Amino acid sequence: MTPEEFLAFSIDAGFVMVMLSIGLGFYRIAKGESLADRVVALDMITVTIVAFCGLYAILSGAETFLDVAIVIALVGFLATVAMARFAERSVIRRREAEREKDQ
Amino acid sequence: MNEILAGLLILSGGVFALVATLGIIRLPDVLTRMHASTKAGTLAGTLILTAVAVRLPEISVTAKCLAAVLFLFLTAPLAAHMIGRASYRDAKQRQEKPALLDSVEGDNSGDIVRHIPEKHLKQTQRSLHLEPPELSGEKSSTPENEKPDKPPYE
């Protein structure tokens, strides 16, 4: 196996593993159990999509995909923080509502 | 040589991405899932971006890869911290059966730190060498004077 063939095989195998990982992450988003579980899965999927963009940059040789990867990492971080704040606020809101009901 | 190094980095990155997903699916509660996804997922992204920098040896590509990796390393702990705090407060609010008791200083009133589903509860307590919690209305199955010397997990 020449080095080029090994690299091509690695890229194919990497695509399979990364896509499998994204697909199985969606299983956790669908199943959930709690909002925090879904946010964790979403965070993992974002990082995996960054890895996907890196793989595609190697495959195509175009460095534009790295810009895409940086932007996705940025937006994914903001989304995770916003969702985590939302989950936290909803817990506090529920607690306050129950306290008002008790009074 | 270049190609082989990049291929090895890609393969290990893909394996770590799969490990992160396996952790997200198989582990019992939010904090342990976060432990899997934050560390293994970030390592997967880092390894594959390093492979890009190895494969395309130009200054601009390397700089972009470095920026993306630095950004991942900066944001992953922040995001994990916020999700962890949200789930901690959520578990306190739900008041499920205590799995592990809080040992944080100043907060030792028996607050629930982690919510662990019923089917995993016994195993987790055994693996952490904890006795199962005494629940009100339930008597301990072992009498006081016949307490075994060996811990129950052996």
Coordinates of C-alpha atoms in Angstrom, one line a residue:
Chain A
M1 CA 0.0 0.0 0.0
T2 CA 1.5 3.3 -1.1
P3 CA 1.3 6.3 1.2
E4 CA -1.3 8.0 -1.1
E5 CA -3.5 4.9 -0.9
F6 CA -3.2 4.8 2.9
L7 CA -4.2 8.4 3.1
A8 CA -7.2 7.9 0.8
F9 CA -8.3 4.9 2.9
S10 CA -7.8 6.9 6.1
I11 CA -10.0 9.7 4.8
D12 CA -12.7 7.3 3.8
A13 CA -12.6 5.5 7.2
G14 CA -12.5 8.9 8.9
F15 CA -15.6 10.1 7.0
V16 CA -17.4 6.8 8.0
M17 CA -16.5 7.2 11.7
V18 CA -17.3 10.9 11.9
M19 CA -20.7 10.4 10.1
L20 CA -21.5 7.5 12.4
S21 CA -20.7 9.6 15.4
I22 CA -23.0 12.5 14.2
G23 CA -25.8 10.0 13.4
L24 CA -25.6 8.4 16.8
G25 CA -25.4 11.8 18.5
F26 CA -28.8 12.5 17.0
Y27 CA -30.1 9.4 18.7
R28 CA -29.3 11.0 22.1
I29 CA -30.9 14.3 21.0
A30 CA -34.1 12.4 20.1
K31 CA -34.1 10.3 23.3
G32 CA -32.9 13.0 25.6
E33 CA -34.4 12.4 29.1
S34 CA -33.5 16.0 30.0
L35 CA -32.7 19.2 28.2
A36 CA -29.1 19.1 29.5
D37 CA -28.6 15.7 27.8
R38 CA -29.7 17.2 24.5
V39 CA -27.4 20.2 24.9
V40 CA -24.4 17.9 25.6
A41 CA -25.2 15.9 22.5
L42 CA -25.5 19.1 20.4
D43 CA -22.2 20.3 21.7
M44 CA -20.6 16.9 20.7
I45 CA -22.2 17.1 17.3
T46 CA -20.8 20.6 16.7
V47 CA -17.2 19.5 17.5
T48 CA -17.7 16.5 15.2
I49 CA -18.9 18.7 12.4
V50 CA -15.7 20.8 12.8
A51 CA -13.7 17.5 12.4
F52 CA -15.8 16.8 9.3
C53 CA -14.9 20.1 7.8
G54 CA -11.2 19.4 8.4
L55 CA -11.6 16.0 6.7
Y56 CA -13.2 17.7 3.7
A57 CA -10.4 20.2 3.5
I58 CA -7.9 17.4 3.2
L59 CA -10.0 15.6 0.6
S60 CA -10.5 18.6 -1.6
G61 CA -7.3 20.5 -0.8
A62 CA -9.3 23.7 -0.4
E63 CA -8.4 25.7 2.7
T64 CA -11.8 27.5 2.6
F65 CA -13.3 24.7 4.6
L66 CA -11.1 25.6 7.5
D67 CA -12.9 29.0 7.6
V68 CA -16.2 27.1 7.7
A69 CA -14.8 25.0 10.6
I70 CA -13.8 28.0 12.6
V71 CA -17.2 29.7 12.1
I72 CA -19.1 26.5 13.0
A73 CA -17.0 26.2 16.2
L74 CA -17.8 29.8 17.1
V75 CA -21.6 29.5 16.4
G76 CA -21.7 26.1 18.1
F77 CA -20.1 27.6 21.3
L78 CA -22.7 30.4 21.3
A79 CA -25.5 27.9 20.8
T80 CA -24.3 25.7 23.6
V81 CA -23.9 28.6 26.1
A82 CA -27.4 30.0 25.1
M83 CA -29.0 26.6 25.5
A84 CA -27.3 26.0 28.9
R85 CA -28.4 29.4 30.1
F86 CA -32.0 28.6 29.0
A87 CA -32.0 25.3 30.8
E88 CA -30.7 26.9 34.0
R89 CA -33.2 29.8 33.8
S90 CA -36.1 27.4 33.3
V91 CA -35.1 25.4 36.4
I92 CA -35.0 28.7 38.4
R93 CA -38.3 29.8 36.9
R94 CA -40.0 26.5 37.8
R95 CA -38.7 26.7 41.4
E96 CA -40.0 30.3 41.8
A97 CA -43.4 29.3 40.4
E98 CA -43.7 26.4 42.8
R99 CA -42.7 28.7 45.7
E100 CA -45.5 31.2 44.7
K101 CA -48.0 28.3 44.5
D102 CA -47.1 27.2 48.0
Q103 CA -47.7 30.6 49.5
Chain B
M1 CA 5.8 10.1 5.2
N2 CA 3.6 13.1 5.3
E3 CA 0.7 11.1 4.0
I4 CA 1.2 8.3 6.6
L5 CA 1.3 10.7 9.5
A6 CA -1.8 12.5 8.3
G7 CA -3.6 9.2 7.8
L8 CA -2.7 8.0 11.3
L9 CA -3.9 11.3 12.8
I10 CA -7.2 11.0 10.8
L11 CA -7.8 7.4 11.9
S12 CA -7.1 8.2 15.6
G13 CA -9.4 11.3 15.4
G14 CA -12.2 9.2 13.9
V15 CA -11.8 6.6 16.7
F16 CA -12.0 9.3 19.4
A17 CA -15.1 10.7 17.7
L18 CA -16.7 7.3 18.0
V19 CA -15.6 6.9 21.6
A20 CA -17.2 10.3 22.4
T21 CA -20.5 9.1 20.8
L22 CA -20.3 5.8 22.6
G23 CA -20.0 7.6 25.9
I24 CA -22.9 9.9 25.1
I25 CA -25.1 6.9 24.3
R26 CA -24.0 4.4 27.0
L27 CA -23.2 6.4 30.1
P28 CA -25.9 6.8 32.7
D29 CA -26.3 10.5 33.5
V30 CA -25.7 14.0 32.3
L31 CA -22.4 14.7 34.0
T32 CA -20.8 11.4 32.9
R33 CA -22.0 12.0 29.3
M34 CA -20.5 15.4 29.4
H35 CA -17.2 13.9 30.6
A36 CA -17.1 11.7 27.6
S37 CA -18.2 14.3 25.0
T38 CA -16.1 17.2 26.1
K39 CA -12.8 15.5 26.3
A40 CA -12.9 12.8 23.7
G41 CA -14.8 15.0 21.2
T42 CA -12.4 17.9 21.6
L43 CA -9.5 15.5 21.1
A44 CA -11.1 14.1 17.9
G45 CA -11.5 17.6 16.4
T46 CA -7.9 18.5 17.4
L47 CA -6.4 15.4 15.9
I48 CA -8.2 15.8 12.6
L49 CA -7.3 19.5 12.4
T50 CA -3.6 18.6 13.1
A51 CA -3.9 16.2 10.2
V52 CA -5.0 19.0 8.0
A53 CA -2.0 21.1 9.0
V54 CA 0.3 18.1 8.3
R55 CA -1.2 17.4 4.9
L56 CA -1.4 21.0 3.6
P57 CA 1.9 22.5 4.7
E58 CA 1.2 26.2 4.1
I59 CA 1.4 29.0 6.6
S60 CA -2.2 30.1 6.2
V61 CA -3.6 26.6 6.6
T62 CA -1.5 26.0 9.7
A63 CA -2.6 29.3 11.2
K64 CA -6.2 28.5 10.6
C65 CA -5.9 25.1 12.1
L66 CA -4.1 26.5 15.1
A67 CA -6.9 29.1 15.6
A68 CA -9.6 26.5 15.4
V69 CA -7.8 24.2 17.9
L70 CA -7.2 27.1 20.3
F71 CA -10.8 28.1 20.0
L72 CA -12.0 24.5 20.7
F73 CA -9.7 24.3 23.8
L74 CA -10.9 27.6 25.1
T75 CA -14.6 27.0 24.6
A76 CA -15.0 23.3 25.6
P77 CA -14.4 23.9 29.3
L78 CA -16.7 26.9 29.4
A79 CA -19.6 25.1 27.7
A80 CA -19.1 22.0 29.9
H81 CA -19.1 24.2 33.0
M82 CA -22.4 25.9 32.0
I83 CA -24.1 22.6 31.1
G84 CA -22.9 21.0 34.3
R85 CA -24.2 23.9 36.5
A86 CA -27.6 23.7 34.7
S87 CA -27.9 20.0 35.3
Y88 CA -26.7 20.3 38.9
R89 CA -29.5 22.7 39.7
D90 CA -32.0 20.6 37.8
A91 CA -31.1 17.5 39.8
K92 CA -31.5 19.4 43.0
Q93 CA -34.9 20.6 41.9
R94 CA -36.2 17.2 40.9
Q95 CA -35.3 15.6 44.3
E96 CA -34.9 12.1 42.9
K97 CA -33.6 9.3 45.1
P98 CA -30.2 10.3 46.3
A99 CA -27.4 8.5 44.5
L100 CA -24.4 10.3 45.8
L101 CA -24.4 12.7 48.6
D102 CA -22.9 16.2 48.3
S103 CA -19.6 16.6 50.0
V104 CA -19.0 20.2 49.0
E105 CA -18.1 22.3 51.9
G106 CA -20.9 24.5 53.2
D107 CA -23.5 22.5 51.3
N108 CA -23.6 19.2 53.2
S109 CA -27.3 19.0 53.8
G110 CA -27.6 15.9 51.8
D111 CA -28.3 17.6 48.5
I112 CA -28.4 15.5 45.4
V113 CA -25.4 16.0 43.2
R114 CA -26.1 13.4 40.6
H115 CA -29.2 11.8 39.4
I116 CA -28.5 8.2 38.5
P117 CA -31.3 6.0 37.1
E118 CA -32.5 3.1 39.3
K119 CA -30.9 0.3 37.3
H120 CA -27.4 1.9 37.5
L121 CA -27.7 3.0 41.2
K122 CA -26.4 -0.2 42.9
Q123 CA -23.6 -0.7 40.5
T124 CA -22.4 2.9 40.9
Q125 CA -22.5 2.7 44.6
R126 CA -20.6 -0.6 44.6
S127 CA -17.9 0.8 42.3
L128 CA -17.5 3.9 44.5
H129 CA -17.4 1.7 47.7
L130 CA -20.5 3.4 49.1
E131 CA -23.1 1.8 51.2
P132 CA -26.6 2.1 49.8
P133 CA -28.4 5.1 51.4
E134 CA -30.7 4.4 54.4
L135 CA -34.2 5.2 53.1
S136 CA -36.9 6.1 55.6
G137 CA -39.3 3.2 56.2
E138 CA -36.9 0.6 54.8
K139 CA -34.8 -1.6 57.1
S140 CA -31.3 -2.6 56.3
S141 CA -31.2 -6.2 55.1
T142 CA -28.0 -7.0 57.1
P143 CA -28.4 -7.1 60.9
E144 CA -26.1 -4.9 62.9
N145 CA -24.2 -7.6 64.7
E146 CA -23.6 -9.7 61.6
K147 CA -22.0 -7.0 59.6
P148 CA -19.4 -8.7 57.3
D149 CA -15.8 -7.6 57.5
K150 CA -15.4 -7.7 53.8
P151 CA -16.9 -4.9 51.8
P152 CA -20.0 -6.0 49.8
Y153 CA -18.3 -5.5 46.5
E154 CA -15.9 -8.4 46.9

